Amino acid sequence: MNRTRAALLVPSILVALLALAPAAGAKTNPASPDLVVKKVSKPPKAKTVGTKMNLVVRVANVGAGAAGKSRLGVYLGKGKKHKKKDKRLKRVKVKPLAGGKGKKLKV
């Protein structure tokens, strides 16, 4: 990314997504895991290109069943919903979570 695009970073929104989700139309078992992103810390208002940002993402398994290993993707884009053209900034491994448990991840 070059310096002329640095101004575009300020109005963008970070979106965090878990890479583990049931397939469309799949039947879910009541004892199935259900991984969700509960909260993403606010990023700094302005950063220059090439500097690091520290974020904390809270993920939870709101389902009754245990969730296996998964991955969390942190994306930069416009709007609150993830789109294909959003830029992935980082991917973080998430350890297994028991039903009803959560975890804070430093990204």
mmCIF file of N, CA and C in Angstrom, residues 16-18 35-40 57-60 72:
data_model
loop_
_atom_site.group_PDB
_atom_site.id
_atom_site.type_symbol
_atom_site.label_atom_id
_atom_site.label_comp_id
_atom_site.label_asym_id
_atom_site.label_seq_id
_atom_site.Cartn_x
_atom_site.Cartn_y
_atom_site.Cartn_z
ATOM 1 N N ALA A 16 -14.457 -8.312 11.903
ATOM 2 C CA ALA A 16 -13.844 -9.565 12.324
ATOM 3 C C ALA A 16 -14.832 -10.694 12.050
ATOM 4 N N LEU A 17 -14.342 -11.744 11.434
ATOM 5 C CA LEU A 17 -15.189 -12.880 11.086
ATOM 6 C C LEU A 17 -14.553 -14.182 11.540
ATOM 7 N N LEU A 18 -15.351 -15.097 11.984
ATOM 8 C CA LEU A 18 -14.846 -16.429 12.287
ATOM 9 C C LEU A 18 -14.969 -17.281 11.040
ATOM 10 N N LEU A 35 -20.187 -20.178 17.027
ATOM 11 C CA LEU A 35 -19.139 -19.191 17.265
ATOM 12 C C LEU A 35 -19.550 -17.816 16.755
ATOM 13 N N VAL A 36 -19.372 -16.801 17.600
ATOM 14 C CA VAL A 36 -19.716 -15.433 17.234
ATOM 15 C C VAL A 36 -18.625 -14.477 17.710
ATOM 16 N N VAL A 37 -18.522 -13.343 17.015
ATOM 17 C CA VAL A 37 -17.650 -12.258 17.457
ATOM 18 C C VAL A 37 -18.515 -11.355 18.319
ATOM 19 N N LYS A 38 -18.189 -11.239 19.597
ATOM 20 C CA LYS A 38 -18.984 -10.445 20.530
ATOM 21 C C LYS A 38 -18.612 -8.969 20.486
ATOM 22 N N LYS A 39 -17.317 -8.685 20.389
ATOM 23 C CA LYS A 39 -16.871 -7.295 20.466
ATOM 24 C C LYS A 39 -15.504 -7.140 19.824
ATOM 25 N N VAL A 40 -15.299 -5.991 19.181
ATOM 26 C CA VAL A 40 -13.998 -5.623 18.620
ATOM 27 C C VAL A 40 -13.637 -4.273 19.216
ATOM 28 N N VAL A 57 -10.221 -8.683 20.275
ATOM 29 C CA VAL A 57 -11.468 -9.224 19.744
ATOM 30 C C VAL A 57 -11.981 -10.265 20.731
ATOM 31 N N ARG A 58 -13.239 -10.124 21.108
ATOM 32 C CA ARG A 58 -13.860 -11.092 22.022
ATOM 33 C C ARG A 58 -14.714 -12.039 21.194
ATOM 34 N N VAL A 59 -14.367 -13.339 21.244
ATOM 35 C CA VAL A 59 -15.145 -14.358 20.543
ATOM 36 C C VAL A 59 -15.813 -15.247 21.585
ATOM 37 N N ALA A 60 -16.951 -15.819 21.228
ATOM 38 C CA ALA A 60 -17.667 -16.683 22.162
ATOM 39 C C ALA A 60 -18.336 -17.825 21.421
ATOM 40 N N LEU A 72 -9.893 -16.771 13.076
ATOM 41 C CA LEU A 72 -10.544 -15.470 13.071
ATOM 42 C C LEU A 72 -9.852 -14.601 12.032
#
